[in-house]
Short mmCIF file of C-alpha atoms in Angstrom, two decimals:
data_model
loop_
_atom_site.label_atom_id
_atom_site.label_comp_id
_atom_site.label_asym_id
_atom_site.label_seq_id
_atom_site.Cartn_x
_atom_site.Cartn_y
_atom_site.Cartn_z
CA MET A 20 22.18 23.87 15.16
CA GLU A 21 25.11 21.69 14.21
CA GLN A 22 23.07 18.60 14.89
CA LYS A 23 20.28 19.87 12.68
CA ASN A 24 22.75 20.44 9.86
CA SER A 25 24.18 16.94 10.04
CA ARG A 26 20.65 15.55 10.07
CA ASP A 27 19.87 17.54 6.92
CA ILE A 28 22.95 16.16 5.21
CA SER A 29 22.15 12.55 6.00
CA ARG A 30 18.61 13.26 4.80
CA LEU A 31 20.15 14.41 1.51
CA GLN A 32 22.20 11.23 1.33
CA ALA A 33 19.10 9.15 1.94
CA LEU A 34 17.31 11.09 -0.83
CA ALA A 35 20.10 10.30 -3.29
CA TYR A 36 19.37 6.63 -2.65
CA GLU A 37 15.59 6.97 -2.58
CA LEU A 38 15.18 8.90 -5.81
CA LYS A 39 15.63 7.05 -9.11
CA ILE A 40 17.52 8.59 -12.02
CA GLU A 41 14.29 8.66 -14.06
CA GLN A 42 12.72 10.99 -11.45
CA ALA A 43 15.46 13.58 -11.95
CA MET A 44 16.33 13.26 -15.68
CA THR A 45 14.89 15.29 -18.53
CA ALA A 46 12.73 13.04 -20.70
CA ASN A 47 11.85 13.91 -24.34
CA VAL A 48 15.46 14.38 -25.27
CA ILE A 49 16.43 16.22 -28.43
CA THR A 50 18.63 13.89 -30.46
CA VAL A 51 20.55 13.88 -33.71
CA SER A 52 20.94 11.12 -36.30
CA PRO A 53 24.45 9.81 -37.11
CA ASP A 54 23.77 10.55 -40.79
CA SER A 55 23.18 14.28 -40.17
CA THR A 56 25.90 16.74 -41.12
CA MET A 57 27.70 18.93 -38.59
CA ALA A 58 25.90 21.94 -40.13
CA GLU A 59 22.56 20.32 -39.36
CA PHE A 60 23.79 19.57 -35.84
CA ARG A 61 24.66 23.26 -35.38
CA ASP A 62 21.09 24.22 -36.35
CA ILE A 63 19.68 21.79 -33.80
CA LEU A 64 21.82 23.29 -31.02
CA LYS A 65 20.88 26.80 -32.04
CA ALA A 66 17.16 26.12 -32.33
CA ASN A 67 16.94 24.40 -28.95
CA ARG A 68 19.54 26.46 -27.06
CA ILE A 69 21.39 23.37 -25.88
CA SER A 70 25.07 22.42 -25.83
CA GLY A 71 25.02 18.78 -26.87
CA THR A 72 22.80 15.84 -27.76
CA PRO A 73 22.83 12.05 -27.77
CA VAL A 74 23.21 10.45 -31.22
CA VAL A 75 20.40 8.00 -31.90
CA GLU A 76 19.84 5.50 -34.70
CA ALA A 77 16.51 3.64 -34.78
CA GLY A 78 15.83 4.32 -31.10
CA ARG A 79 19.24 3.04 -30.00
CA LEU A 80 21.95 5.24 -28.55
CA VAL A 81 25.11 5.11 -30.68
CA GLY A 82 27.05 8.13 -29.46
CA ILE A 83 27.09 11.56 -27.92
CA ILE A 84 28.14 14.87 -29.47
CA SER A 85 28.69 18.30 -27.96
CA ILE A 86 29.33 21.91 -28.86
CA GLU A 87 33.10 21.26 -28.45
CA ASP A 88 32.97 18.75 -31.33
CA LEU A 89 31.14 21.40 -33.37
CA ILE A 90 33.80 24.06 -32.68
CA LYS A 91 36.56 21.64 -33.72
CA ALA A 92 34.71 20.79 -36.95
CA LEU A 93 34.13 24.49 -37.63
CA ALA A 94 37.84 25.28 -37.14
CA ALA A 95 38.83 22.44 -39.47
CA GLY A 96 36.28 23.49 -42.08
CA GLU A 97 34.46 20.16 -41.80
CA MET A 98 30.86 21.28 -41.47
CA ASP A 99 29.80 18.80 -44.16
CA ALA A 100 31.22 15.86 -42.18
CA ARG A 101 28.79 13.29 -40.75
CA VAL A 102 27.90 13.40 -37.05
CA SER A 103 28.92 9.71 -36.92
CA ASP A 104 32.53 10.70 -37.71
CA LYS A 105 32.76 13.47 -35.11
CA MET A 106 30.75 12.05 -32.20
CA THR A 107 32.08 10.13 -29.19
CA PRO A 108 30.89 6.56 -29.82
CA HIS A 109 29.77 4.17 -27.04
CA PRO A 110 29.24 6.90 -24.47
CA ALA A 111 29.00 6.17 -20.74
CA THR A 112 25.33 5.81 -19.82
CA LEU A 113 23.15 5.45 -16.77
CA TYR A 114 20.09 3.23 -16.32
CA ALA A 115 16.78 4.97 -15.63
CA ASP A 116 15.92 2.65 -12.73
CA GLU A 117 19.20 3.10 -10.85
CA PRO A 118 19.30 5.17 -7.65
CA LEU A 119 20.25 8.80 -8.21
CA VAL A 120 23.41 8.28 -6.15
CA HIS A 121 24.91 6.35 -9.11
CA ALA A 122 24.64 9.48 -11.22
CA VAL A 123 26.26 11.58 -8.48
CA VAL A 124 29.20 9.16 -8.33
CA GLN A 125 29.61 9.01 -12.13
CA PHE A 126 29.60 12.78 -12.49
CA SER A 127 32.29 13.19 -9.86
CA GLN A 128 34.42 10.33 -11.21
CA LEU A 129 34.24 11.00 -14.94
CA GLY A 130 33.78 14.76 -14.94
CA PHE A 131 31.29 14.71 -17.86
CA GLY A 132 28.66 17.41 -18.22
CA ARG A 133 25.78 15.04 -19.06
CA PHE A 134 24.88 11.38 -19.28
CA PRO A 135 22.38 9.77 -21.65
CA VAL A 136 19.88 7.67 -19.67
CA ILE A 137 18.75 4.34 -21.13
CA ASN A 138 16.26 1.67 -20.10
CA ARG A 139 17.16 -1.99 -19.66
CA ALA A 140 16.33 -2.61 -23.35
CA GLY A 141 19.06 -0.14 -24.30
CA GLU A 142 16.67 2.53 -25.59
CA LEU A 143 17.37 6.19 -24.88
CA VAL A 144 14.78 7.56 -22.44
CA GLY A 145 16.35 10.76 -21.14
CA ILE A 146 19.38 12.83 -20.33
CA ILE A 147 20.71 13.98 -16.96
CA THR A 148 22.97 16.87 -15.90
CA PRO A 149 24.29 17.82 -12.42
CA GLY A 150 21.72 20.64 -12.44
CA ASP A 151 18.89 18.11 -12.84
CA ILE A 152 20.13 16.24 -9.75
CA ALA A 153 20.26 19.34 -7.59
CA LYS A 154 16.80 20.39 -8.75
CA ALA A 155 15.21 16.98 -8.08
CA MET A 156 16.75 16.67 -4.59
CA LEU A 157 15.79 20.18 -3.53
CA LYS A 158 12.24 19.68 -4.73
CA LYS A 159 11.85 16.40 -2.86
CA LEU A 160 13.46 17.77 0.31
CA GLU A 161 11.22 20.78 0.28
CA ILE A 162 8.06 18.72 -0.14
CA ALA A 163 9.03 16.30 2.63
CA LEU A 164 9.96 19.05 5.08
CA GLN A 165 7.01 21.26 4.29
CA GLU A 166 4.36 18.58 4.66
CA GLU A 167 5.37 17.35 8.11
CA GLU A 168 6.29 20.79 9.43
CA LEU A 169 3.04 22.25 8.23
CA HIS A 170 1.08 19.44 9.90
CA ARG A 171 3.03 19.91 13.09
CA TYR A 172 2.68 23.67 13.11
CA ARG A 173 -1.03 23.63 12.45
CA ALA A 174 -1.79 20.86 14.95
CA SER A 175 0.39 22.10 17.79
CA HIS A 176 -1.53 25.38 17.93
CA ILE A 177 -4.98 23.88 17.89
CA PHE A 178 -5.56 24.16 21.64
CA GLU A 179 -4.35 27.76 21.70
CA ASP A 180 -6.68 28.74 18.90
CA ILE A 181 -9.85 27.30 20.41
CA ILE A 182 -11.65 29.41 22.97
CA ALA A 183 -13.63 27.38 25.47
CA ASN A 184 -13.66 26.45 29.14
CA ASP A 185 -13.22 22.82 28.34
CA ILE A 186 -11.52 21.52 25.20
CA ALA A 187 -11.36 17.91 24.04
CA LEU A 188 -10.24 16.51 20.72
CA VAL A 189 -11.87 13.16 20.03
CA LEU A 190 -10.29 10.75 17.55
CA GLY A 191 -11.87 7.46 16.49
CA TYR A 192 -10.08 4.46 14.96
CA ARG A 193 -11.59 1.19 13.72
CA VAL A 194 -9.81 -2.08 14.45
CA VAL A 195 -10.48 -5.06 12.17
CA GLY A 196 -10.72 -8.40 13.97
CA GLY A 197 -8.37 -11.15 12.85
CA ASP A 198 -6.24 -8.89 10.66
CA LEU A 199 -2.81 -9.26 12.22
CA VAL A 200 -1.05 -7.49 9.36
CA ARG A 201 -2.89 -4.20 9.76
CA ALA A 202 -3.14 -4.42 13.53
CA GLY A 203 -1.24 -1.48 14.92
CA GLU A 204 -2.40 1.06 12.34
CA ALA A 205 -4.75 2.75 14.82
CA SER A 206 -1.97 3.13 17.41
CA SER A 207 0.40 4.31 14.70
CA GLY A 208 -2.08 6.97 13.58
CA LEU A 209 -2.68 8.09 17.15
CA LYS A 210 1.04 8.28 17.88
CA LYS A 211 1.67 10.41 14.80
CA THR A 212 -1.20 12.73 15.68
CA LEU A 213 0.02 13.19 19.27
CA THR A 214 3.49 14.03 17.93
CA ARG A 215 1.98 16.68 15.71
CA LEU A 216 0.01 18.04 18.64
CA GLY A 217 3.30 18.60 20.46
CA ILE A 218 2.61 16.17 23.36
CA PRO A 219 5.86 15.29 25.27
CA PRO A 220 7.56 12.14 23.85
CA ALA A 221 7.56 10.24 27.18
CA ILE A 222 3.76 10.65 27.40
CA ILE A 223 3.32 9.67 23.75
CA ARG A 224 5.30 6.50 24.33
CA ARG A 225 3.02 5.41 27.19
CA VAL A 226 -0.12 6.19 25.18
CA ALA A 227 1.28 4.36 22.14
CA VAL A 228 2.27 1.22 24.07
CA ALA A 229 -1.05 1.01 25.96
CA THR A 230 -3.08 1.61 22.79
CA TYR A 231 -1.04 -0.89 20.78
CA GLU A 232 -1.50 -3.66 23.36
CA ALA A 233 -5.25 -2.92 23.44
CA GLU A 234 -5.39 -2.91 19.64
CA MET A 235 -3.58 -6.26 19.45
CA ASN A 236 -6.08 -7.71 21.95
CA ILE A 237 -9.01 -6.55 19.79
CA ALA A 238 -7.37 -7.87 16.61
CA VAL A 239 -6.46 -11.25 18.12
CA PHE A 240 -9.45 -12.12 20.30
CA THR A 241 -12.48 -10.35 18.83
CA SER A 242 -14.34 -9.82 15.58
CA GLY A 243 -13.33 -6.15 15.64
CA GLY A 244 -13.90 -2.98 17.60
CA GLU A 245 -12.87 0.60 17.93
CA ILE A 246 -10.43 2.81 19.76
CA VAL A 247 -11.45 6.30 20.80
CA ALA A 248 -8.88 8.76 22.05
CA GLU A 249 -10.02 11.87 23.87
CA ILE A 250 -7.22 14.41 24.05
CA ARG A 251 -7.40 17.27 26.53
CA PRO A 252 -4.65 19.75 27.37
CA ASP A 253 -4.02 17.97 30.71
CA ARG A 254 -4.93 14.34 30.01
CA ILE A 255 -5.43 11.70 27.31
CA ARG A 256 -8.19 9.17 27.70
CA ILE A 257 -8.20 6.05 25.54
CA GLU A 258 -11.19 3.81 25.24
CA ALA A 259 -10.94 0.41 23.53
CA LEU A 260 -14.30 -1.20 22.76
CA ASP A 261 -15.18 -4.53 21.21
CA LYS A 262 -18.23 -6.75 20.79
CA GLY A 263 -17.09 -9.95 22.39
CA PRO A 264 -16.39 -12.69 23.33
CA GLY A 265 -15.63 -11.02 26.69
CA ILE A 266 -13.19 -11.85 29.49
CA PRO A 267 -14.50 -14.50 31.97
CA ASP A 268 -12.20 -13.56 34.88
CA ILE A 269 -10.72 -10.07 34.76
CA GLU A 270 -8.61 -10.53 37.88
CA LEU A 271 -7.00 -13.61 36.38
CA ALA A 272 -6.49 -11.86 33.01
CA MET A 273 -4.64 -9.05 34.77
CA GLN A 274 -2.06 -11.49 36.22
CA PRO A 275 1.29 -11.16 34.43
CA GLY A 276 1.88 -14.34 32.44
CA PHE A 277 -1.75 -15.45 32.21
CA SER A 278 -2.79 -15.92 28.60
CA THR A 279 -5.46 -17.63 26.52
CA ALA A 280 -3.81 -16.73 23.22
CA PRO A 281 -3.47 -19.46 20.56
CA PRO A 282 0.04 -20.63 19.52
CA TRP A 283 0.06 -18.64 16.26
CA VAL A 284 -0.26 -15.42 18.24
CA GLN A 285 2.64 -16.49 20.45
CA GLU A 286 4.71 -17.12 17.33
CA MET A 287 4.26 -13.44 16.48
CA GLY A 288 5.78 -12.43 19.82
CA PHE A 289 2.52 -11.74 21.64
CA GLY A 290 0.16 -13.74 23.82
CA ALA A 291 2.54 -14.19 26.73
CA GLY A 292 0.13 -12.70 29.21
CA MET A 293 1.87 -9.35 29.42
CA GLY A 294 -0.59 -7.19 27.45
CA LEU A 295 -2.95 -6.09 30.21
CA PRO A 296 -0.15 -5.74 32.83
CA ASN A 297 1.74 -3.61 30.28
CA ILE A 298 -1.28 -1.38 29.76
CA LYS A 299 -1.67 -1.01 33.53
CA ALA A 300 1.99 -0.04 33.87
CA CYS A 301 1.57 2.73 31.28
CA ALA A 302 -1.68 4.09 32.71
CA ASP A 303 -2.36 6.62 35.44
CA GLU A 304 -5.92 5.28 35.63
CA MET A 305 -7.24 2.02 34.17
CA LYS A 306 -10.71 0.52 34.11
CA LEU A 307 -11.60 -2.82 32.51
CA GLU A 308 -15.19 -4.01 32.19
CA SER A 309 -16.30 -7.11 30.37
CA GLU A 310 -19.42 -9.17 29.86
CA ILE A 311 -19.33 -12.61 28.26
CA GLY A 312 -20.96 -12.58 24.84
CA VAL A 313 -21.47 -8.82 24.94
CA GLY A 314 -18.02 -7.25 24.82
CA THR A 315 -15.19 -5.56 26.63
CA ARG A 316 -14.54 -1.92 27.45
CA LEU A 317 -11.10 -0.78 28.47
CA GLU A 318 -10.48 2.76 29.62
CA VAL A 319 -7.02 4.16 30.15
CA VAL A 320 -6.18 7.67 31.32
CA ILE A 321 -2.69 9.14 31.06
CA TYR A 322 -1.98 12.59 32.53
CA VAL A 323 -0.17 14.99 30.25
CA SER A 324 1.01 17.40 32.90
CA MET B 64 27.25 3.62 19.32
CA LYS B 65 26.81 4.29 15.61
CA LEU B 66 25.05 1.71 13.37
CA ARG B 67 28.28 1.58 11.36
CA GLU B 68 30.11 0.28 14.46
CA VAL B 69 27.25 -2.14 15.25
CA LEU B 70 27.58 -3.66 11.77
CA ASP B 71 31.31 -4.00 12.21
CA ILE B 72 31.06 -5.68 15.62
CA ILE B 73 28.45 -8.27 14.59
CA ASP B 74 29.73 -8.79 11.00
CA GLY B 75 26.25 -7.62 10.08
CA LYS B 76 24.49 -6.81 6.84
CA VAL B 77 22.10 -4.00 5.94
CA ILE B 78 18.61 -5.09 4.86
CA SER B 79 16.92 -1.72 4.36
CA GLU B 80 17.42 -0.01 1.00
CA THR B 81 18.72 3.14 2.64
CA VAL B 82 20.28 3.42 6.08
CA ASP B 83 21.92 6.33 7.84
CA LEU B 84 24.91 4.48 9.25
CA ASP B 85 25.78 7.47 11.42
CA MET B 86 22.58 6.98 13.41
CA GLU B 87 23.35 6.59 17.13
CA VAL B 88 21.85 3.92 19.38
CA GLN B 89 22.16 4.40 23.14
CA MET B 90 21.40 0.89 24.43
CA GLY B 91 20.50 -2.62 23.41
CA CYS B 92 17.71 -5.11 24.09
CA GLY B 93 17.38 -8.73 22.95
CA ALA B 94 13.87 -10.17 22.90
CA ASP B 95 11.51 -12.39 20.94
CA LEU B 96 8.60 -11.39 23.11
CA MET B 97 7.15 -8.16 21.79
CA SER B 98 5.21 -7.38 24.97
CA ASP B 99 8.49 -7.43 26.86
CA VAL B 100 9.95 -5.00 24.35
CA LEU B 101 6.96 -2.72 24.83
CA ALA B 102 7.25 -2.98 28.59
CA PHE B 103 10.89 -2.29 29.23
CA THR B 104 12.69 -0.61 26.39
CA HIS B 105 13.45 3.08 26.17
CA GLU B 106 13.78 5.63 23.35
CA GLY B 107 17.01 5.14 21.42
CA THR B 108 17.22 1.36 21.88
CA LEU B 109 18.67 -1.10 19.37
CA LEU B 110 16.45 -4.21 19.29
CA MET B 111 17.85 -7.68 18.61
CA SER B 112 15.13 -10.17 17.65
CA GLY B 113 14.68 -13.55 16.01
CA LEU B 114 11.15 -12.66 14.96
CA THR B 115 10.72 -11.17 11.50
CA ASN B 116 6.98 -10.45 11.15
CA PRO B 117 5.70 -6.88 10.55
CA GLN B 118 4.51 -6.58 14.16
CA VAL B 119 8.17 -6.38 15.20
CA VAL B 120 8.36 -3.10 13.28
CA ARG B 121 5.06 -1.90 14.79
CA THR B 122 6.42 -2.71 18.23
CA ALA B 123 9.60 -0.81 17.45
CA GLU B 124 7.57 2.18 16.29
CA MET B 125 5.44 2.26 19.46
CA ALA B 126 8.35 1.70 21.83
CA GLY B 127 10.65 4.24 20.17
CA ILE B 128 13.16 1.59 19.05
CA LYS B 129 15.77 3.21 16.78
CA ALA B 130 16.83 0.19 14.70
CA ILE B 131 16.34 -3.59 14.54
CA VAL B 132 18.90 -6.39 14.13
CA PHE B 133 17.47 -9.76 13.05
CA VAL B 134 19.58 -12.52 14.59
CA ARG B 135 20.31 -16.18 13.71
CA GLY B 136 20.69 -15.33 10.03
CA LYS B 137 16.97 -14.61 9.66
CA ILE B 138 15.89 -12.41 6.78
CA PRO B 139 12.55 -10.61 7.14
CA PRO B 140 9.73 -10.98 4.56
CA PRO B 141 9.03 -8.08 2.12
CA GLU B 142 6.02 -6.81 4.11
CA THR B 143 8.25 -6.27 7.15
CA VAL B 144 10.87 -4.47 5.05
CA ALA B 145 8.17 -2.30 3.45
CA LEU B 146 6.65 -1.30 6.80
CA ALA B 147 10.10 -0.48 8.23
CA LYS B 148 10.81 1.75 5.23
CA GLU B 149 7.51 3.57 5.78
CA LYS B 150 8.30 4.08 9.47
CA GLY B 151 11.95 5.02 8.86
CA ILE B 152 13.33 2.20 11.04
CA PRO B 153 16.62 0.72 9.73
CA LEU B 154 16.81 -3.09 9.51
CA LEU B 155 20.09 -4.98 9.96
CA ALA B 156 20.90 -8.69 10.04
CA SER B 157 23.34 -10.85 11.97
CA LYS B 158 24.23 -14.45 11.19
CA TYR B 159 25.10 -15.04 14.86
CA THR B 160 22.73 -16.27 17.56
CA MET B 161 20.86 -13.91 19.83
CA PHE B 162 23.38 -14.70 22.59
CA GLU B 163 26.44 -14.00 20.48
CA THR B 164 25.03 -10.92 18.74
CA CYS B 165 24.07 -9.32 22.07
CA GLY B 166 27.31 -10.52 23.69
CA ARG B 167 29.51 -8.94 21.05
CA LEU B 168 27.71 -5.60 21.35
CA TYR B 169 27.68 -5.64 25.17
CA GLN B 170 31.38 -6.45 25.22
CA ALA B 171 32.04 -3.56 22.84
CA GLY B 172 30.35 -1.18 25.28
CA LEU B 173 26.68 -0.97 24.24
CA PRO B 174 24.78 -0.90 27.56
CA SER B 175 21.61 -2.85 28.38
CA CYS B 176 18.30 -1.00 28.51
CA GLY B 177 18.02 -1.71 32.23
CA LEU B 178 15.94 -3.89 34.51
CA PHE B 179 12.43 -5.09 33.84
CA GLU B 180 10.45 -3.05 36.38
CA LEU B 181 7.19 -4.90 35.86
CA THR B 182 8.60 -8.12 37.32
CA LEU B 183 11.07 -6.51 39.73
CA LYS B 184 8.49 -6.34 42.53
CA LYS B 185 7.95 -10.11 42.44
CA TRP B 186 11.70 -10.66 42.27
CA HIS B 187 12.16 -8.65 45.46
CA GLU B 188 9.33 -10.56 47.14
CA ALA B 189 11.02 -13.85 46.27
CA PHE B 190 14.67 -13.03 46.84
CA GLY B 191 14.78 -9.83 48.87
CA SER B 192 15.88 -6.44 47.60
CA GLU B 193 19.63 -7.11 47.42
#
């Protein structure tokens, strides 16, 4: 429980960096002109049920004024005075594109109740209070937690909910040949899905590594192919299929260190002849069939229990 | 070992926008060969690498690598940083060589991720099991 709490707190810290001030602030701020009288300012506060506003002249922020300034003016009988004479000029501001954590720090250091938010051109775009920060972080935290937990809850019960003598969940992924930037997306998707299904992490790791090596092979050597994962309660079967060029000597290809990969693949950290041996090491069963000019079919089975 | 301590030991810098410096790593592995990383690392490993392409992050994701340190002063391209952010894998950088970065961490008590079982059989065939 304690560990979960500390994880939640660091998640909050991360959120304070991830969120920008503009995502938490209130836009469409009510403002007052420096030429208004304090009586007019009072009417603005009353009409909008607020306790202070930025003072804006031609789109530019020139000051900030609060209900405290109004009370002082009222006590001194200066309700006809200009806002420009009673406001705090050159107020501390925050930039809209700064991380939210800057606002948190400013609030705790300066002890103000609100900060005007400006863009890089110096125009007023919003206002932020400590309440806005709490609201934005809670909202984001809730969305992030809910989405993944909901996925996990729904998926992990799928086998219990289905009534049949034999259950298999079949997932298909396309692999684009020659695209070394996106290579790995299929394995990534499969790994995430297995996590949601509640498969033990040690099993997921073996499936992920074997699938990833197979996916890299398809991406590097062929014009594309597909990966099909068949998930059963007791075993996961992965099939990697492509349409050529085929492996001339499978026994040789299975030797650790044997590789036909071009230098640019080696520069990426692959092509050292460890792919197929790696897959074999992860698998409980492995079958590799290939025909030159036709294609290659790799089948890997990993037992879940 | 916490990432905060790792940074301290290697005079490192943080590359990712947001990093939980209290994250714990259990062991270390230095490699430029991604297939080796896939073959012999364990969950909770800190990876030291001189490669900076996005496949390093993919490899880390598949192998359960907790965080990556780029050695020899290498700074990864934006696509690598973006993928790492998406996958929640912190990126750090060290200006030292692979040897010195790993050496400093090993000396400070971060254990190795163990022996490479895939090649161990051949090793025993060649040199005996001692």
